[in-house]
Amino acid sequence: MGLFRRGPKRDSRELARDGEFGFFSEREGGVFRSQVRQAFAEQGLEVTAYAGAVTDSAGRQFGLGNLAAVCHRDRRGERSWPALIRDHVGKVLRTMDGPQPLEILSADEIRACLYPRVVAQETLPASDSFRYGRAPAPGLREVLALDLPEAVQMLSEDSLHDLGDVAELRIRAMNNLRALPVEGHETVRRGDGSAFEVLLGDSFFTASRVLVLDELVQRLMGTELTPDGALVALPFRHQLAFHRIQDAQVVPALQAMAQFAAAGHEEAAGAISPRVFWWRRGVMTPLSEPDGGGLRVVADADFQAMLERLVQDEA
């Protein structure tokens, strides 16, 4: 899963855009929804397609946002869509129609596949189903989830009642997160001398490893973070970027990571945040904000004071 490979073939951006998924042209959006309907028909279900979802005769709704992003970003282009869509639809229906994990798995089996997952607050239901989850940073929420063979199932507060104390479940989930293998790691170096690290992986919990960043940095880099912490970005679920704050190179690194996070978040499946955060002892403070079509740095007084100290140390 490289960072800078040739992108997928797409219709020209000058063509009329799809009303729901702006990364598609109108033609691509029509082809995508037609193939979704066909994939459901192959499973014996007739669905009605709307802009961002399809519904079946039983009233069940299936969102299309993540699937559309996966198809759009696939480097093989449009020819890959039918297989991607059939695979996705098959997994969704097997998960919905099959036995529910919490009903058939033992307590030990549930704990073995339990992980904390960091998601965008806006992607969660408006109800209180996930009010138990911590907010590691503005706009983010940490919830508990099951990593199943064909799906990741986020657990609502009601579903946790029979599993035990939430705090104890989180401890087990965090230990499982720490034990995940490192699938991919790349260093991004810029012409201005700045650099940052990117963790990549197919796991839905790659970005969630920000919750154990200090241990992850020690594991990857062989050195601990300083008390000044790190810059971090988690644009989408399969990517986590960080820069260890050691000197004044944090300034160009912040600019580079802000661009990286915003670009990675756009059109991504499992999008989390376009922001860069200052991570210190597990506390995450936003440092950048999307601003129209650009980016705006929003460093607070503490961050400014740290920058001044680092610049003085190099003087």
Tab-separated table of C-alpha atoms in Angstrom:
chain	number	residue	atom	x	y	z
A	1	MET	CA	0.000	0.000	0.000
A	2	GLY	CA	2.326	2.717	-1.252
A	3	LEU	CA	1.773	6.443	-0.868
A	4	PHE	CA	2.751	7.871	-4.227
A	5	ARG	CA	1.742	5.506	-6.996
A	6	ARG	CA	-0.016	6.358	-10.215
A	7	GLY	CA	-3.677	7.146	-9.578
A	8	PRO	CA	-6.689	5.380	-11.066
A	9	LYS	CA	-8.105	6.272	-14.456
A	10	ARG	CA	-10.967	8.721	-14.044
A	11	ASP	CA	-13.243	10.854	-16.201
A	12	SER	CA	-12.069	14.417	-16.678
A	13	ARG	CA	-12.928	16.801	-13.830
A	14	GLU	CA	-14.323	19.121	-16.496
A	15	LEU	CA	-17.299	16.805	-17.035
A	16	ALA	CA	-20.518	17.286	-15.051
A	17	ARG	CA	-20.145	15.833	-11.539
A	18	ASP	CA	-22.330	13.351	-9.700
A	19	GLY	CA	-24.663	15.108	-7.251
A	20	GLU	CA	-23.798	12.893	-4.253
A	21	PHE	CA	-20.236	11.722	-4.875
A	22	GLY	CA	-18.355	14.619	-6.423
A	23	PHE	CA	-15.323	12.480	-7.220
A	24	PHE	CA	-17.509	10.679	-9.816
A	25	SER	CA	-18.642	12.211	-13.068
A	26	GLU	CA	-22.380	11.898	-13.773
A	27	ARG	CA	-21.595	8.968	-16.054
A	28	GLU	CA	-19.424	7.221	-13.441
A	29	GLY	CA	-22.111	7.701	-10.790
A	30	GLY	CA	-24.695	6.098	-13.053
A	31	VAL	CA	-22.411	3.154	-13.853
A	32	PHE	CA	-21.619	2.679	-10.149
A	33	ARG	CA	-25.276	2.596	-9.027
A	34	SER	CA	-26.233	0.319	-11.901
A	35	GLN	CA	-23.546	-2.160	-10.870
A	36	VAL	CA	-24.673	-1.952	-7.233
A	37	ARG	CA	-28.237	-2.845	-8.267
A	38	GLN	CA	-26.903	-5.721	-10.358
A	39	ALA	CA	-24.822	-7.062	-7.448
A	40	PHE	CA	-27.852	-7.078	-5.147
A	41	ALA	CA	-29.938	-8.744	-7.880
A	42	GLU	CA	-27.361	-11.532	-8.113
A	43	GLN	CA	-28.002	-12.099	-4.391
A	44	GLY	CA	-31.751	-12.302	-4.993
A	45	LEU	CA	-32.590	-8.792	-3.778
A	46	GLU	CA	-34.224	-6.029	-5.770
A	47	VAL	CA	-33.139	-2.644	-4.455
A	48	THR	CA	-34.083	0.943	-5.147
A	49	ALA	CA	-31.101	3.216	-5.653
A	50	TYR	CA	-30.998	6.726	-4.230
A	51	ALA	CA	-28.161	9.235	-4.335
A	52	GLY	CA	-26.168	7.856	-1.394
A	53	ALA	CA	-27.846	4.567	-0.507
A	54	VAL	CA	-30.037	1.718	-1.709
A	55	THR	CA	-33.040	0.171	0.055
A	56	ASP	CA	-34.577	-3.285	-0.304
A	57	SER	CA	-38.242	-4.309	-0.116
A	58	ALA	CA	-37.944	-4.893	3.646
A	59	GLY	CA	-36.900	-1.279	4.171
A	60	ARG	CA	-33.280	-2.060	4.988
A	61	GLN	CA	-30.922	0.690	3.883
A	62	PHE	CA	-27.380	0.174	2.653
A	63	GLY	CA	-25.111	3.210	2.517
A	64	LEU	CA	-22.895	3.613	-0.533
A	65	GLY	CA	-20.353	6.232	0.598
A	66	ASN	CA	-17.450	3.998	1.558
A	67	LEU	CA	-18.012	1.628	-1.372
A	68	ALA	CA	-18.070	4.545	-3.814
A	69	ALA	CA	-14.779	5.838	-2.389
A	70	VAL	CA	-13.190	2.372	-2.609
A	71	CYS	CA	-14.198	2.076	-6.267
A	72	HIS	CA	-13.039	5.589	-7.083
A	73	ARG	CA	-9.619	5.096	-5.511
A	74	ASP	CA	-8.899	1.630	-6.903
A	75	ARG	CA	-5.837	1.956	-9.125
A	76	ARG	CA	-7.154	-0.460	-11.717
A	77	GLY	CA	-9.902	1.951	-12.662
A	78	GLU	CA	-13.485	1.262	-13.613
A	79	ARG	CA	-12.844	-2.294	-14.764
A	80	SER	CA	-12.337	-3.312	-11.135
A	81	TRP	CA	-15.717	-2.050	-9.952
A	82	PRO	CA	-17.933	-5.110	-10.624
A	83	ALA	CA	-15.740	-7.443	-8.541
A	84	LEU	CA	-15.303	-4.881	-5.746
A	85	ILE	CA	-19.043	-4.252	-5.577
A	86	ARG	CA	-20.034	-7.934	-5.670
A	87	ASP	CA	-17.546	-8.709	-2.904
A	88	HIS	CA	-18.807	-5.846	-0.742
A	89	VAL	CA	-22.488	-6.661	-1.230
A	90	GLY	CA	-21.874	-10.329	-0.458
A	91	LYS	CA	-20.079	-9.514	2.787
A	92	VAL	CA	-22.741	-7.027	3.874
A	93	LEU	CA	-25.584	-9.469	3.301
A	94	ARG	CA	-23.796	-12.380	4.969
A	95	THR	CA	-23.147	-10.178	7.994
A	96	MET	CA	-26.732	-8.924	8.196
A	97	ASP	CA	-28.492	-12.208	7.448
A	98	GLY	CA	-26.174	-14.572	9.303
A	99	PRO	CA	-25.956	-15.309	13.034
A	100	GLN	CA	-25.031	-12.260	15.077
A	101	PRO	CA	-21.520	-12.471	16.613
A	102	LEU	CA	-22.619	-11.491	20.105
A	103	GLU	CA	-25.091	-14.394	20.065
A	104	ILE	CA	-22.741	-17.147	18.896
A	105	LEU	CA	-19.262	-16.186	20.123
A	106	SER	CA	-18.051	-17.083	23.593
A	107	ALA	CA	-16.874	-14.376	25.988
A	108	ASP	CA	-13.243	-15.325	25.339
A	109	GLU	CA	-13.756	-15.227	21.557
A	110	ILE	CA	-15.332	-11.789	21.794
A	111	ARG	CA	-12.474	-10.440	23.884
A	112	ALA	CA	-9.929	-11.890	21.449
A	113	CYS	CA	-11.305	-9.806	18.559
A	114	LEU	CA	-12.138	-6.663	20.535
A	115	TYR	CA	-10.380	-3.403	19.567
A	116	PRO	CA	-10.750	0.317	20.176
A	117	ARG	CA	-11.600	2.184	17.006
A	118	VAL	CA	-11.214	5.922	16.437
A	119	VAL	CA	-13.877	7.301	14.098
A	120	ALA	CA	-15.205	10.685	13.046
A	121	GLN	CA	-17.962	11.763	15.435
A	122	GLU	CA	-20.160	12.711	12.478
A	123	THR	CA	-20.234	9.121	11.194
A	124	LEU	CA	-21.927	7.814	14.352
A	125	PRO	CA	-25.721	7.741	14.820
A	126	ALA	CA	-27.277	10.832	16.353
A	127	SER	CA	-28.644	8.677	19.196
A	128	ASP	CA	-26.819	7.978	22.464
A	129	SER	CA	-25.780	4.490	21.309
A	130	PHE	CA	-22.076	5.333	21.562
A	131	ARG	CA	-22.056	7.859	24.406
A	132	TYR	CA	-19.735	5.562	26.375
A	133	GLY	CA	-16.912	6.289	23.919
A	134	ARG	CA	-14.089	8.671	24.794
A	135	ALA	CA	-13.404	11.767	22.695
A	136	PRO	CA	-9.608	11.674	22.081
A	137	ALA	CA	-9.840	14.990	20.203
A	138	PRO	CA	-12.527	17.403	18.968
A	139	GLY	CA	-14.567	15.708	16.261
A	140	LEU	CA	-13.286	12.214	17.080
A	141	ARG	CA	-14.767	9.363	19.093
A	142	GLU	CA	-13.215	6.146	20.378
A	143	VAL	CA	-15.601	3.166	20.408
A	144	LEU	CA	-15.195	-0.562	20.911
A	145	ALA	CA	-15.454	-2.825	17.868
A	146	LEU	CA	-15.201	-6.473	16.895
A	147	ASP	CA	-12.741	-7.438	14.150
A	148	LEU	CA	-14.654	-10.252	12.426
A	149	PRO	CA	-13.575	-12.302	9.393
A	150	GLU	CA	-15.754	-10.349	6.949
A	151	ALA	CA	-16.687	-7.189	8.826
A	152	VAL	CA	-15.851	-4.789	11.618
A	153	GLN	CA	-18.796	-4.339	13.975
A	154	MET	CA	-18.887	-1.308	16.240
A	155	LEU	CA	-20.534	-2.061	19.567
A	156	SER	CA	-23.290	0.151	20.896
A	157	GLU	CA	-23.768	0.803	24.595
A	158	ASP	CA	-26.710	-1.610	24.741
A	159	SER	CA	-24.686	-4.428	23.183
A	160	LEU	CA	-22.005	-4.067	25.872
A	161	HIS	CA	-24.332	-4.680	28.817
A	162	ASP	CA	-23.856	-8.455	28.823
A	163	LEU	CA	-20.113	-8.338	28.100
A	164	GLY	CA	-18.880	-6.751	31.297
A	165	ASP	CA	-17.515	-3.474	32.573
A	166	VAL	CA	-16.657	-1.040	29.762
A	167	ALA	CA	-13.389	0.027	31.409
A	168	GLU	CA	-12.217	-3.587	31.662
A	169	LEU	CA	-13.274	-4.281	28.078
A	170	ARG	CA	-11.272	-1.264	26.905
A	171	ILE	CA	-8.152	-2.562	28.669
A	172	ARG	CA	-8.449	-5.838	26.746
A	173	ALA	CA	-9.132	-3.968	23.509
A	174	MET	CA	-6.073	-1.759	23.993
A	175	ASN	CA	-3.880	-4.801	24.607
A	176	ASN	CA	-5.161	-6.312	21.360
A	177	LEU	CA	-4.348	-3.050	19.573
A	178	ARG	CA	-0.787	-3.066	20.937
A	179	ALA	CA	-0.307	-6.616	19.622
A	180	LEU	CA	-1.214	-5.801	16.013
A	181	PRO	CA	1.627	-6.304	13.522
A	182	VAL	CA	3.060	-3.364	11.600
A	183	GLU	CA	1.896	-3.893	8.018
A	184	GLY	CA	3.672	-1.001	6.350
A	185	HIS	CA	5.855	1.961	7.308
A	186	GLU	CA	7.225	4.689	5.047
A	187	THR	CA	9.186	7.882	5.682
A	188	VAL	CA	8.030	10.924	3.691
A	189	ARG	CA	10.901	13.371	3.076
A	190	ARG	CA	10.329	16.812	1.599
A	191	GLY	CA	12.650	19.127	-0.259
A	192	ASP	CA	12.588	21.618	2.611
A	193	GLY	CA	14.253	19.054	4.877
A	194	SER	CA	11.114	18.116	6.777
A	195	ALA	CA	10.105	14.508	7.236
A	196	PHE	CA	7.334	12.494	8.822
A	197	GLU	CA	6.474	8.826	9.229
A	198	VAL	CA	3.414	7.052	7.826
A	199	LEU	CA	2.000	3.791	9.098
A	200	LEU	CA	-0.116	1.970	6.497
A	201	GLY	CA	-2.186	-1.180	6.678
A	202	ASP	CA	-5.281	-3.037	5.538
A	203	SER	CA	-6.431	-3.264	9.147
A	204	PHE	CA	-9.410	-1.049	9.993
A	205	PHE	CA	-7.518	-0.169	13.199
A	206	THR	CA	-4.341	1.255	11.646
A	207	ALA	CA	-5.258	4.878	12.362
A	208	SER	CA	-6.572	3.907	15.809
A	209	ARG	CA	-3.019	3.103	16.850
A	210	VAL	CA	-2.733	6.791	17.674
A	211	LEU	CA	-4.150	5.640	21.036
A	212	VAL	CA	-0.838	3.877	21.748
A	213	LEU	CA	1.390	6.288	19.833
A	214	ASP	CA	4.191	6.442	22.396
A	215	GLU	CA	4.622	2.663	22.346
A	216	LEU	CA	4.285	2.555	18.556
A	217	VAL	CA	7.026	5.164	18.066
A	218	GLN	CA	9.338	3.234	20.368
A	219	ARG	CA	8.640	0.066	18.398
A	220	LEU	CA	9.150	1.640	14.956
A	221	MET	CA	11.912	4.149	15.623
A	222	GLY	CA	13.757	2.609	18.559
A	223	THR	CA	13.522	5.825	20.563
A	224	GLU	CA	11.037	7.438	22.907
A	225	LEU	CA	9.106	10.619	22.261
A	226	THR	CA	10.363	13.721	24.017
A	227	PRO	CA	8.042	15.531	26.477
A	228	ASP	CA	7.070	17.767	23.538
A	229	GLY	CA	5.325	14.805	21.942
A	230	ALA	CA	4.521	14.534	18.253
A	231	LEU	CA	2.459	15.816	15.375
A	232	VAL	CA	-0.114	13.234	14.286
A	233	ALA	CA	-2.642	12.885	11.478
A	234	LEU	CA	-5.196	10.157	10.842
A	235	PRO	CA	-6.842	11.037	7.534
A	236	PHE	CA	-8.578	7.676	7.150
A	237	ARG	CA	-8.758	4.283	8.816
A	238	HIS	CA	-5.815	2.712	6.983
A	239	GLN	CA	-3.252	5.442	7.632
A	240	LEU	CA	-1.533	7.130	10.581
A	241	ALA	CA	1.142	9.813	10.158
A	242	PHE	CA	3.410	11.225	12.850
A	243	HIS	CA	6.432	13.470	13.319
A	244	ARG	CA	8.512	13.277	16.487
A	245	ILE	CA	8.995	16.796	17.830
A	246	GLN	CA	12.703	17.264	18.500
A	247	ASP	CA	13.689	20.593	16.942
A	248	ALA	CA	12.495	23.485	14.795
A	249	GLN	CA	11.860	21.095	11.869
A	250	VAL	CA	8.411	20.741	13.403
A	251	VAL	CA	7.415	23.943	11.526
A	252	PRO	CA	7.841	22.656	7.949
A	253	ALA	CA	6.660	19.222	9.108
A	254	LEU	CA	3.381	20.751	10.267
A	255	GLN	CA	2.812	22.378	6.883
A	256	ALA	CA	3.654	19.181	5.025
A	257	MET	CA	1.465	17.005	7.239
A	258	ALA	CA	-1.458	19.446	6.971
A	259	GLN	CA	-1.416	19.055	3.192
A	260	PHE	CA	-0.954	15.302	3.501
A	261	ALA	CA	-3.871	14.883	5.927
A	262	ALA	CA	-6.270	17.017	3.910
A	263	ALA	CA	-5.447	15.187	0.660
A	264	GLY	CA	-5.669	11.745	2.292
A	265	HIS	CA	-8.994	12.523	3.948
A	266	GLU	CA	-10.638	13.708	0.746
A	267	GLU	CA	-12.577	10.965	-1.063
A	268	ALA	CA	-11.282	8.264	1.303
A	269	ALA	CA	-13.174	5.197	2.477
A	270	GLY	CA	-13.296	5.294	6.254
A	271	ALA	CA	-12.378	8.979	6.391
A	272	ILE	CA	-11.551	10.197	9.909
A	273	SER	CA	-10.044	13.698	9.997
A	274	PRO	CA	-8.329	16.204	7.668
A	275	ARG	CA	-6.606	17.845	10.656
A	276	VAL	CA	-3.130	17.614	12.173
A	277	PHE	CA	-3.018	17.249	15.952
A	278	TRP	CA	-0.404	17.911	18.624
A	279	TRP	CA	-0.078	14.703	20.651
A	280	ARG	CA	1.259	15.035	24.198
A	281	ARG	CA	0.902	12.203	26.695
A	282	GLY	CA	-2.239	10.985	24.966
A	283	VAL	CA	-3.889	14.419	24.668
A	284	MET	CA	-4.563	15.578	21.087
A	285	THR	CA	-4.918	19.285	20.261
A	286	PRO	CA	-5.959	20.374	16.734
A	287	LEU	CA	-3.318	22.394	14.881
A	288	SER	CA	-4.873	22.747	11.426
A	289	GLU	CA	-8.329	23.352	10.001
A	290	PRO	CA	-9.722	23.145	6.471
A	291	ASP	CA	-10.381	26.692	5.291
A	292	GLY	CA	-12.408	26.863	2.103
A	293	GLY	CA	-10.228	25.164	-0.466
A	294	GLY	CA	-7.074	25.578	1.613
A	295	LEU	CA	-5.657	24.996	5.079
A	296	ARG	CA	-5.260	27.152	8.153
A	297	VAL	CA	-2.851	26.558	11.047
A	298	VAL	CA	-4.513	27.151	14.426
A	299	ALA	CA	-1.638	26.677	16.873
A	300	ASP	CA	-2.477	27.641	20.472
A	301	ALA	CA	-0.321	29.569	22.963
A	302	ASP	CA	1.326	26.422	24.354
A	303	PHE	CA	2.370	25.274	20.893
A	304	GLN	CA	3.670	28.740	20.020
A	305	ALA	CA	5.722	28.813	23.227
A	306	MET	CA	7.211	25.434	22.386
A	307	LEU	CA	8.153	26.623	18.892
A	308	GLU	CA	9.887	29.685	20.284
A	309	ARG	CA	11.853	27.517	22.708
A	310	LEU	CA	12.942	25.105	19.974
A	311	VAL	CA	14.028	27.950	17.686
A	312	GLN	CA	16.019	29.524	20.512
A	313	ASP	CA	17.694	26.201	21.286
A	314	GLU	CA	19.032	26.113	17.720
A	315	ALA	CA	20.172	29.743	17.714
